PDB file of C-alpha atoms in Angstrom:
ATOM      1  CA  MET A 211      10.646  -2.217 -10.992  1.00  0.00           C
ATOM      2  CA  ASN A 212      12.785  -5.089  -9.698  1.00  0.00           C
ATOM      3  CA  ALA A 213       9.982  -7.501 -10.306  1.00  0.00           C
ATOM      4  CA  LYS A 214      10.324 -11.108  -9.358  1.00  0.00           C
ATOM      5  CA  ILE A 215       8.119 -14.159  -9.660  1.00  0.00           C
ATOM      6  CA  LEU A 216       8.407 -16.672  -6.727  1.00  0.00           C
ATOM      7  CA  GLY A 217       6.645 -20.014  -6.238  1.00  0.00           C
ATOM      8  CA  SER A 218       4.672 -21.847  -8.837  1.00  0.00           C
ATOM      9  CA  GLY A 219       1.156 -22.384  -7.604  1.00  0.00           C
ATOM     10  CA  GLY A 220      -1.919 -22.163  -9.818  1.00  0.00           C
ATOM     11  CA  LEU A 221      -3.063 -18.801  -8.332  1.00  0.00           C
ATOM     12  CA  THR A 222      -1.108 -15.607  -8.692  1.00  0.00           C
ATOM     13  CA  LEU A 223      -0.734 -12.911  -6.050  1.00  0.00           C
ATOM     14  CA  VAL A 224       0.852  -9.553  -6.912  1.00  0.00           C
ATOM     15  CA  LEU A 225       2.025  -7.694  -3.784  1.00  0.00           C
ATOM     16  CA  GLY A 226       2.296  -4.001  -3.856  1.00  0.00           C
ATOM     17  CA  HIS A 227       4.193  -2.206  -1.016  1.00  0.00           C
ATOM     18  CA  GLY A 228       3.376   1.184   0.464  1.00  0.00           C
ATOM     19  CA  TYR A 229       5.053   4.558   0.883  1.00  0.00           C
ATOM     20  CA  GLY A 230       8.589   4.537   2.273  1.00  0.00           C
ATOM     21  CA  SER A 231       9.114   0.812   1.956  1.00  0.00           C
ATOM     22  CA  SER A 232      10.130  -1.744  -0.640  1.00  0.00           C
ATOM     23  CA  GLN A 233       9.273  -5.340  -1.626  1.00  0.00           C
ATOM     24  CA  SER A 234      11.225  -6.362   1.494  1.00  0.00           C
ATOM     25  CA  VAL A 235       8.121  -5.471   3.483  1.00  0.00           C
ATOM     26  CA  TRP A 236       6.790  -8.885   2.408  1.00  0.00           C
ATOM     27  CA  ASP A 237       9.726 -10.900   3.551  1.00  0.00           C
ATOM     28  CA  TYR A 238       7.836 -12.446   6.571  1.00  0.00           C
ATOM     29  CA  VAL A 239       4.816 -13.600   4.506  1.00  0.00           C
ATOM     30  CA  LEU A 240       6.714 -14.775   1.369  1.00  0.00           C
ATOM     31  CA  PRO A 241       8.136 -18.078   2.672  1.00  0.00           C
ATOM     32  CA  ASP A 242       4.654 -19.371   3.487  1.00  0.00           C
ATOM     33  CA  LEU A 243       2.889 -17.956   0.376  1.00  0.00           C
ATOM     34  CA  ILE A 244       5.270 -19.230  -2.154  1.00  0.00           C
ATOM     35  CA  LYS A 245       4.741 -22.815  -0.951  1.00  0.00           C
ATOM     36  CA  ARG A 246       1.172 -22.704  -2.437  1.00  0.00           C
ATOM     37  CA  TYR A 247       0.944 -19.723  -4.823  1.00  0.00           C
ATOM     38  CA  ARG A 248       2.821 -17.872  -7.560  1.00  0.00           C
ATOM     39  CA  VAL A 249       3.823 -14.535  -6.014  1.00  0.00           C
ATOM     40  CA  VAL A 250       4.964 -11.382  -7.799  1.00  0.00           C
ATOM     41  CA  VAL A 251       6.856  -8.728  -5.876  1.00  0.00           C
ATOM     42  CA  PHE A 252       8.215  -5.461  -7.144  1.00  0.00           C
ATOM     43  CA  ASP A 253       9.313  -2.005  -6.138  1.00  0.00           C
ATOM     44  CA  TRP A 254       7.610   1.238  -6.931  1.00  0.00           C
ATOM     45  CA  SER A 255       9.695   3.949  -8.565  1.00  0.00           C
ATOM     46  CA  PHE A 256      10.168   5.958  -5.356  1.00  0.00           C
ATOM     47  CA  SER A 257      11.696   2.989  -3.552  1.00  0.00           C
ATOM     48  CA  SER A 258      15.243   3.264  -2.290  1.00  0.00           C
ATOM     49  CA  SER A 259      15.793  -0.248  -3.589  1.00  0.00           C
ATOM     50  CA  ILE A 260      15.745   0.782  -7.167  1.00  0.00           C
ATOM     51  CA  GLU A 261      19.250   0.444  -8.452  1.00  0.00           C
ATOM     52  CA  PRO A 262      20.709   2.300 -10.036  1.00  0.00           C
ATOM     53  CA  PRO A 263      18.493   5.208  -8.817  1.00  0.00           C
ATOM     54  CA  ILE A 264      16.131   6.463 -11.590  1.00  0.00           C
ATOM     55  CA  ASP A 265      15.543  10.040 -12.490  1.00  0.00           C
ATOM     56  CA  PHE A 266      12.256  10.286 -10.495  1.00  0.00           C
ATOM     57  CA  ASP A 267       9.855  12.555 -12.308  1.00  0.00           C
ATOM     58  CA  THR A 268       7.902  14.510  -9.601  1.00  0.00           C
ATOM     59  CA  SER A 269       5.605  16.018 -12.097  1.00  0.00           C
ATOM     60  CA  ARG A 270       4.485  12.755 -13.496  1.00  0.00           C
ATOM     61  CA  TYR A 271       4.264  10.965 -10.085  1.00  0.00           C
ATOM     62  CA  SER A 272       2.069  13.733  -8.635  1.00  0.00           C
ATOM     63  CA  SER A 273      -0.950  11.293  -8.564  1.00  0.00           C
ATOM     64  CA  TYR A 274      -1.598   7.768  -8.039  1.00  0.00           C
ATOM     65  CA  GLY A 275      -2.575   7.498 -11.778  1.00  0.00           C
ATOM     66  CA  ALA A 276       0.988   7.269 -12.981  1.00  0.00           C
ATOM     67  CA  PHE A 277       1.692   4.464 -10.473  1.00  0.00           C
ATOM     68  CA  SER A 278      -1.349   2.601 -11.790  1.00  0.00           C
ATOM     69  CA  GLU A 279       0.007   2.967 -15.235  1.00  0.00           C
ATOM     70  CA  ASP A 280       3.259   1.471 -14.099  1.00  0.00           C
ATOM     71  CA  LEU A 281       1.391  -1.349 -12.528  1.00  0.00           C
ATOM     72  CA  ILE A 282      -0.663  -2.038 -15.655  1.00  0.00           C
ATOM     73  CA  SER A 283       2.617  -1.973 -17.815  1.00  0.00           C
ATOM     74  CA  LEU A 284       4.288  -4.352 -15.423  1.00  0.00           C
ATOM     75  CA  MET A 285       1.416  -6.859 -15.406  1.00  0.00           C
ATOM     76  CA  ASP A 286       1.127  -6.654 -19.270  1.00  0.00           C
ATOM     77  CA  ASP A 287       4.881  -7.166 -19.655  1.00  0.00           C
ATOM     78  CA  MET A 288       4.745 -10.266 -17.399  1.00  0.00           C
ATOM     79  CA  ASN A 289       1.553 -11.529 -19.037  1.00  0.00           C
ATOM     80  CA  LEU A 290      -0.338 -11.581 -15.817  1.00  0.00           C
ATOM     81  CA  ARG A 291      -4.181 -11.881 -15.830  1.00  0.00           C
ATOM     82  CA  GLU A 292      -6.834 -12.378 -13.214  1.00  0.00           C
ATOM     83  CA  VAL A 293      -4.384 -11.897 -10.306  1.00  0.00           C
ATOM     84  CA  ILE A 294      -5.218 -11.338  -6.662  1.00  0.00           C
ATOM     85  CA  PHE A 295      -3.685  -7.913  -6.009  1.00  0.00           C
ATOM     86  CA  VAL A 296      -2.601  -7.242  -2.308  1.00  0.00           C
ATOM     87  CA  GLY A 297      -1.937  -3.457  -1.921  1.00  0.00           C
ATOM     88  CA  HIS A 298      -0.581  -2.202   1.253  1.00  0.00           C
ATOM     89  CA  SER A 299      -1.254   1.515   2.206  1.00  0.00           C
ATOM     90  CA  MET A 300      -1.091   3.689  -0.808  1.00  0.00           C
ATOM     91  CA  ALA A 301      -0.768   0.644  -3.053  1.00  0.00           C
ATOM     92  CA  GLY A 302      -4.374  -0.278  -2.251  1.00  0.00           C
ATOM     93  CA  MET A 303      -5.835   2.768  -3.985  1.00  0.00           C
ATOM     94  CA  ILE A 304      -3.256   2.404  -6.806  1.00  0.00           C
ATOM     95  CA  GLY A 305      -4.650  -1.105  -7.324  1.00  0.00           C
ATOM     96  CA  CYS A 306      -8.230   0.229  -7.275  1.00  0.00           C
ATOM     97  CA  ILE A 307      -7.474   2.709 -10.016  1.00  0.00           C
ATOM     98  CA  ALA A 308      -5.627   0.106 -12.093  1.00  0.00           C
ATOM     99  CA  ALA A 309      -8.562  -2.348 -11.719  1.00  0.00           C
ATOM    100  CA  ILE A 310     -11.019   0.155 -13.024  1.00  0.00           C
ATOM    101  CA  GLU A 311      -8.832   0.741 -16.049  1.00  0.00           C
ATOM    102  CA  ARG A 312      -8.002  -2.820 -16.737  1.00  0.00           C
ATOM    103  CA  PRO A 313     -10.417  -5.211 -14.787  1.00  0.00           C
ATOM    104  CA  ASP A 314      -9.212  -8.105 -16.973  1.00  0.00           C
ATOM    105  CA  LEU A 315      -5.953  -8.071 -14.997  1.00  0.00           C
ATOM    106  CA  PHE A 316      -7.434  -8.680 -11.596  1.00  0.00           C
ATOM    107  CA  SER A 317      -9.854 -11.089 -10.019  1.00  0.00           C
ATOM    108  CA  HIS A 318      -9.726  -9.797  -6.409  1.00  0.00           C
ATOM    109  CA  LEU A 319      -8.237  -6.702  -4.558  1.00  0.00           C
ATOM    110  CA  VAL A 320      -6.924  -7.087  -0.993  1.00  0.00           C
ATOM    111  CA  LEU A 321      -6.646  -3.479   0.476  1.00  0.00           C
ATOM    112  CA  VAL A 322      -4.402  -3.529   3.553  1.00  0.00           C
ATOM    113  CA  GLY A 323      -4.419  -0.310   5.527  1.00  0.00           C
ATOM    114  CA  ALA A 324      -5.519   1.510   2.511  1.00  0.00           C
ATOM    115  CA  SER A 325      -7.251   4.976   2.495  1.00  0.00           C
ATOM    116  CA  PRO A 326      -8.774   7.145  -0.288  1.00  0.00           C
ATOM    117  CA  ARG A 327      -8.269  10.199   1.854  1.00  0.00           C
ATOM    118  CA  TYR A 328      -6.299  10.951   5.011  1.00  0.00           C
ATOM    119  CA  LEU A 329      -7.634  14.451   5.788  1.00  0.00           C
ATOM    120  CA  ASN A 330     -10.751  14.993   7.894  1.00  0.00           C
ATOM    121  CA  GLU A 331     -13.674  16.778   6.075  1.00  0.00           C
ATOM    122  CA  GLU A 332     -17.177  17.490   7.183  1.00  0.00           C
ATOM    123  CA  GLY A 333     -19.072  14.203   7.118  1.00  0.00           C
ATOM    124  CA  TYR A 334     -15.733  12.273   6.559  1.00  0.00           C
ATOM    125  CA  GLU A 335     -13.341  11.153   9.149  1.00  0.00           C
ATOM    126  CA  GLY A 336      -9.982  10.463   7.416  1.00  0.00           C
ATOM    127  CA  GLY A 337      -8.019  10.522  10.592  1.00  0.00           C
ATOM    128  CA  MET A 338      -6.018  13.639  10.265  1.00  0.00           C
ATOM    129  CA  LYS A 339      -6.477  17.400  10.558  1.00  0.00           C
ATOM    130  CA  ARG A 340      -5.043  19.632   7.997  1.00  0.00           C
ATOM    131  CA  SER A 341      -2.860  21.373  10.551  1.00  0.00           C
ATOM    132  CA  GLU A 342      -1.429  17.875  11.375  1.00  0.00           C
ATOM    133  CA  VAL A 343      -0.629  17.125   7.805  1.00  0.00           C
ATOM    134  CA  ASP A 344       0.980  20.516   7.359  1.00  0.00           C
ATOM    135  CA  GLU A 345       3.168  19.869  10.466  1.00  0.00           C
ATOM    136  CA  ILE A 346       4.146  16.508   8.953  1.00  0.00           C
ATOM    137  CA  LEU A 347       5.100  17.953   5.612  1.00  0.00           C
ATOM    138  CA  SER A 348       6.962  20.839   7.287  1.00  0.00           C
ATOM    139  CA  ALA A 349       8.950  18.446   9.461  1.00  0.00           C
ATOM    140  CA  MET A 350       9.720  16.339   6.407  1.00  0.00           C
ATOM    141  CA  GLU A 351      11.096  19.358   4.468  1.00  0.00           C
ATOM    142  CA  SER A 352      13.029  20.657   7.465  1.00  0.00           C
ATOM    143  CA  ASN A 353      14.807  17.299   8.298  1.00  0.00           C
ATOM    144  CA  PHE A 354      13.544  14.100   6.686  1.00  0.00           C
ATOM    145  CA  GLN A 355      15.613  11.608   8.588  1.00  0.00           C
ATOM    146  CA  THR A 356      14.706  13.189  12.036  1.00  0.00           C
ATOM    147  CA  TRP A 357      11.124  13.098  11.123  1.00  0.00           C
ATOM    148  CA  ALA A 358      11.276   9.515   9.871  1.00  0.00           C
ATOM    149  CA  GLN A 359      12.887   8.333  12.977  1.00  0.00           C
ATOM    150  CA  SER A 360      10.096   9.790  15.056  1.00  0.00           C
ATOM    151  CA  PHE A 361       7.248   8.814  12.757  1.00  0.00           C
ATOM    152  CA  ALA A 362       8.195   5.151  12.066  1.00  0.00           C
ATOM    153  CA  PRO A 363       7.830   3.651  15.661  1.00  0.00           C
ATOM    154  CA  PRO A 364       4.253   4.656  16.201  1.00  0.00           C
ATOM    155  CA  LEU A 365       3.345   3.837  12.621  1.00  0.00           C
ATOM    156  CA  ILE A 366       4.730   0.249  12.846  1.00  0.00           C
ATOM    157  CA  GLY A 367       4.137  -0.288  16.667  1.00  0.00           C
ATOM    158  CA  VAL A 368       6.515   0.441  19.418  1.00  0.00           C
ATOM    159  CA  ASP A 369       6.269  -3.197  20.587  1.00  0.00           C
ATOM    160  CA  HIS A 370       7.912  -4.402  17.360  1.00  0.00           C
ATOM    161  CA  PRO A 371      11.611  -3.017  17.417  1.00  0.00           C
ATOM    162  CA  ASP A 372      12.825  -5.536  14.776  1.00  0.00           C
ATOM    163  CA  SER A 373      10.106  -4.591  12.483  1.00  0.00           C
ATOM    164  CA  ILE A 374      10.691  -0.851  12.965  1.00  0.00           C
ATOM    165  CA  GLU A 375      14.453  -1.385  12.198  1.00  0.00           C
ATOM    166  CA  LYS A 376      13.525  -3.393   9.026  1.00  0.00           C
ATOM    167  CA  PHE A 377      11.181  -0.640   7.795  1.00  0.00           C
ATOM    168  CA  MET A 378      13.624   2.101   8.582  1.00  0.00           C
ATOM    169  CA  GLN A 379      16.337   0.482   6.435  1.00  0.00           C
ATOM    170  CA  ASP A 380      14.156   1.417   3.487  1.00  0.00           C
ATOM    171  CA  PHE A 381      12.615   4.538   4.770  1.00  0.00           C
ATOM    172  CA  LEU A 382      15.877   6.314   5.637  1.00  0.00           C
ATOM    173  CA  ARG A 383      17.443   5.553   2.316  1.00  0.00           C
ATOM    174  CA  MET A 384      14.840   7.428   0.368  1.00  0.00           C
ATOM    175  CA  ARG A 385      16.105  10.597  -1.261  1.00  0.00           C
ATOM    176  CA  PRO A 386      14.570  13.465   0.894  1.00  0.00           C
ATOM    177  CA  GLU A 387      13.199  15.331  -2.135  1.00  0.00           C
ATOM    178  CA  ILE A 388      11.426  12.146  -3.430  1.00  0.00           C
ATOM    179  CA  ALA A 389      10.077  11.376   0.073  1.00  0.00           C
ATOM    180  CA  LEU A 390       8.673  14.766   0.445  1.00  0.00           C
ATOM    181  CA  SER A 391       7.125  14.769  -3.091  1.00  0.00           C
ATOM    182  CA  VAL A 392       5.413  11.422  -2.620  1.00  0.00           C
ATOM    183  CA  GLY A 393       4.472  12.181   0.986  1.00  0.00           C
ATOM    184  CA  LYS A 394       2.641  15.371  -0.113  1.00  0.00           C
ATOM    185  CA  MET A 395       0.822  13.283  -2.873  1.00  0.00           C
ATOM    186  CA  VAL A 396      -0.142  10.637  -0.308  1.00  0.00           C
ATOM    187  CA  PHE A 397      -1.324  12.829   2.674  1.00  0.00           C
ATOM    188  CA  MET A 398      -3.132  15.359   0.401  1.00  0.00           C
ATOM    189  CA  SER A 399      -4.860  12.780  -1.843  1.00  0.00           C
ATOM    190  CA  ASP A 400      -8.659  12.474  -2.263  1.00  0.00           C
ATOM    191  CA  PHE A 401      -9.566   9.478  -4.210  1.00  0.00           C
ATOM    192  CA  ARG A 402     -13.126   8.825  -2.716  1.00  0.00           C
ATOM    193  CA  ASP A 403     -14.639   9.055  -6.099  1.00  0.00           C
ATOM    194  CA  VAL A 404     -12.690   6.005  -7.254  1.00  0.00           C
ATOM    195  CA  LEU A 405     -14.447   3.648  -4.891  1.00  0.00           C
ATOM    196  CA  GLU A 406     -17.797   3.475  -6.498  1.00  0.00           C
ATOM    197  CA  LYS A 407     -16.189   2.519  -9.732  1.00  0.00           C
ATOM    198  CA  VAL A 408     -14.457  -0.608  -8.315  1.00  0.00           C
ATOM    199  CA  GLU A 409     -16.656  -3.502  -9.366  1.00  0.00           C
ATOM    200  CA  LEU A 410     -14.229  -6.361  -8.451  1.00  0.00           C
ATOM    201  CA  PRO A 411     -14.549  -8.384  -5.213  1.00  0.00           C
ATOM    202  CA  CYS A 412     -12.520  -6.745  -2.471  1.00  0.00           C
ATOM    203  CA  THR A 413     -11.252  -7.516   0.999  1.00  0.00           C
ATOM    204  CA  ILE A 414     -10.406  -4.610   3.211  1.00  0.00           C
ATOM    205  CA  VAL A 415      -7.889  -5.336   5.916  1.00  0.00           C
ATOM    206  CA  GLN A 416      -8.251  -2.699   8.755  1.00  0.00           C
ATOM    207  CA  CYS A 417      -5.628  -2.544  11.482  1.00  0.00           C
ATOM    208  CA  THR A 418      -6.771  -1.961  15.050  1.00  0.00           C
ATOM    209  CA  ASP A 419      -3.797   0.240  16.047  1.00  0.00           C
ATOM    210  CA  ASP A 420      -3.349   2.248  12.878  1.00  0.00           C
ATOM    211  CA  ILE A 421      -2.343   5.765  13.474  1.00  0.00           C
ATOM    212  CA  VAL A 422      -3.038   7.092  10.005  1.00  0.00           C
ATOM    213  CA  VAL A 423      -6.131   4.952   8.902  1.00  0.00           C
ATOM    214  CA  PRO A 424      -8.899   4.821  11.520  1.00  0.00           C
ATOM    215  CA  MET A 425     -11.679   2.229  11.483  1.00  0.00           C
ATOM    216  CA  SER A 426     -14.075   4.892  10.004  1.00  0.00           C
ATOM    217  CA  VAL A 427     -12.139   4.838   6.689  1.00  0.00           C
ATOM    218  CA  ALA A 428     -12.609   0.973   6.452  1.00  0.00           C
ATOM    219  CA  HIS A 429     -16.367   1.299   6.940  1.00  0.00           C
ATOM    220  CA  TYR A 430     -16.481   4.150   4.504  1.00  0.00           C
ATOM    221  CA  MET A 431     -14.632   2.140   1.870  1.00  0.00           C
ATOM    222  CA  GLN A 432     -16.912  -0.806   2.524  1.00  0.00           C
ATOM    223  CA  SER A 433     -20.035   1.263   2.020  1.00  0.00           C
ATOM    224  CA  LYS A 434     -18.786   2.888  -1.283  1.00  0.00           C
ATOM    225  CA  ILE A 435     -17.063   0.150  -3.123  1.00  0.00           C
ATOM    226  CA  LYS A 436     -19.448  -1.283  -5.802  1.00  0.00           C
ATOM    227  CA  GLY A 437     -18.170  -4.873  -5.839  1.00  0.00           C
ATOM    228  CA  ARG A 438     -18.591  -7.469  -3.222  1.00  0.00           C
ATOM    229  CA  VAL A 439     -16.705  -6.295  -0.048  1.00  0.00           C
ATOM    230  CA  SER A 440     -15.542  -8.159   3.046  1.00  0.00           C
ATOM    231  CA  LEU A 441     -13.963  -6.433   5.999  1.00  0.00           C
ATOM    232  CA  GLU A 442     -11.170  -8.138   8.046  1.00  0.00           C
ATOM    233  CA  ILE A 443     -10.014  -6.619  11.351  1.00  0.00           C
ATOM    234  CA  ILE A 444      -6.345  -7.385  12.218  1.00  0.00           C
ATOM    235  CA  LYS A 445      -4.638  -6.521  15.505  1.00  0.00           C
ATOM    236  CA  SER A 446      -1.633  -4.581  14.265  1.00  0.00           C
ATOM    237  CA  GLY A 447      -0.274  -1.142  13.563  1.00  0.00           C
ATOM    238  CA  HIS A 448      -0.182   0.202   9.981  1.00  0.00           C
ATOM    239  CA  CYS A 449       2.120  -2.538   8.610  1.00  0.00           C
ATOM    240  CA  PRO A 450       0.749  -6.116   9.262  1.00  0.00           C
ATOM    241  CA  PRO A 451       3.082  -7.731   6.776  1.00  0.00           C
ATOM    242  CA  LEU A 452       5.916  -6.851   9.294  1.00  0.00           C
ATOM    243  CA  THR A 453       4.038  -7.079  12.638  1.00  0.00           C
ATOM    244  CA  ALA A 454       1.232  -9.680  12.081  1.00  0.00           C
ATOM    245  CA  PRO A 455       2.397 -11.794   9.123  1.00  0.00           C
ATOM    246  CA  GLN A 456       0.555 -14.984  10.153  1.00  0.00           C
ATOM    247  CA  LEU A 457      -2.691 -13.154  10.580  1.00  0.00           C
ATOM    248  CA  LEU A 458      -2.309 -11.653   7.143  1.00  0.00           C
ATOM    249  CA  ILE A 459      -1.442 -14.999   5.634  1.00  0.00           C
ATOM    250  CA  ASP A 460      -4.545 -16.502   7.167  1.00  0.00           C
ATOM    251  CA  ILE A 461      -6.702 -13.804   5.532  1.00  0.00           C
ATOM    252  CA  LEU A 462      -5.047 -14.372   2.187  1.00  0.00           C
ATOM    253  CA  ASP A 463      -5.701 -18.068   2.369  1.00  0.00           C
ATOM    254  CA  ARG A 464      -9.384 -17.446   3.156  1.00  0.00           C
ATOM    255  CA  VAL A 465      -9.673 -15.083   0.048  1.00  0.00           C
ATOM    256  CA  LEU A 466      -7.981 -17.644  -2.194  1.00  0.00           C
ATOM    257  CA  ILE A 467      -9.787 -20.738  -0.850  1.00  0.00           C
ATOM    258  CA  SER A 468     -13.083 -19.058  -1.038  1.00  0.00           C
ATOM    259  CA  GLY A 469     -12.632 -18.634  -4.852  1.00  0.00           C
ATOM    260  CA  ASN A 470     -11.825 -14.986  -4.769  1.00  0.00           C
TER     261      ASN A 470
END
């Protein structure tokens, strides 16, 4: 999983990236964080940064559960305990699942642009209609690269061309069949029942200009998570590590200084 430990502070952060990206999504926050904390970065199995490319098992990785198993194994192998896990996008819910299974590994969860369900349902606003998700998956299957080039700018924020380019370097290197398989899993997922089992302290970081995770999702998560929850609103698109790194650093410092 290309895991690395950077810095040598007393507190340990584990940073999990989201769909389509790699650990490079944290490049803008790492120089500051490693001055004060021990920071672990890694790549999920679908990442284009895994070299040599693995034989990605689409049947195994048909749910976040397999990714949470990988996270737990990684943390056990590295002898990590009571870490602050920062999960961006899909990694947020993966962290929740892992924390339910092994609460000894975590002291606090920071859920950045996370969502338990993207699809709307009666009584729940996930942000996307089923027809919209079907169109996305059809476009991915038809021509992944063309779809990615149209999807990334509004996802990241059109005012951040350098961040879009950085994100696209990873996104476009994904194997299309893996991108489609993981994309289906993400956009069709429903992990709402997981939230009430999360007993650890959590910080939800909700982005004001997120095209896939509306504010309603953050409030829903805040109401359902069993542990102590704080909600931070950040002016950014879906990927604040790239577009609002200092604001994200400030939130992490507050979480760590407050004693988790």
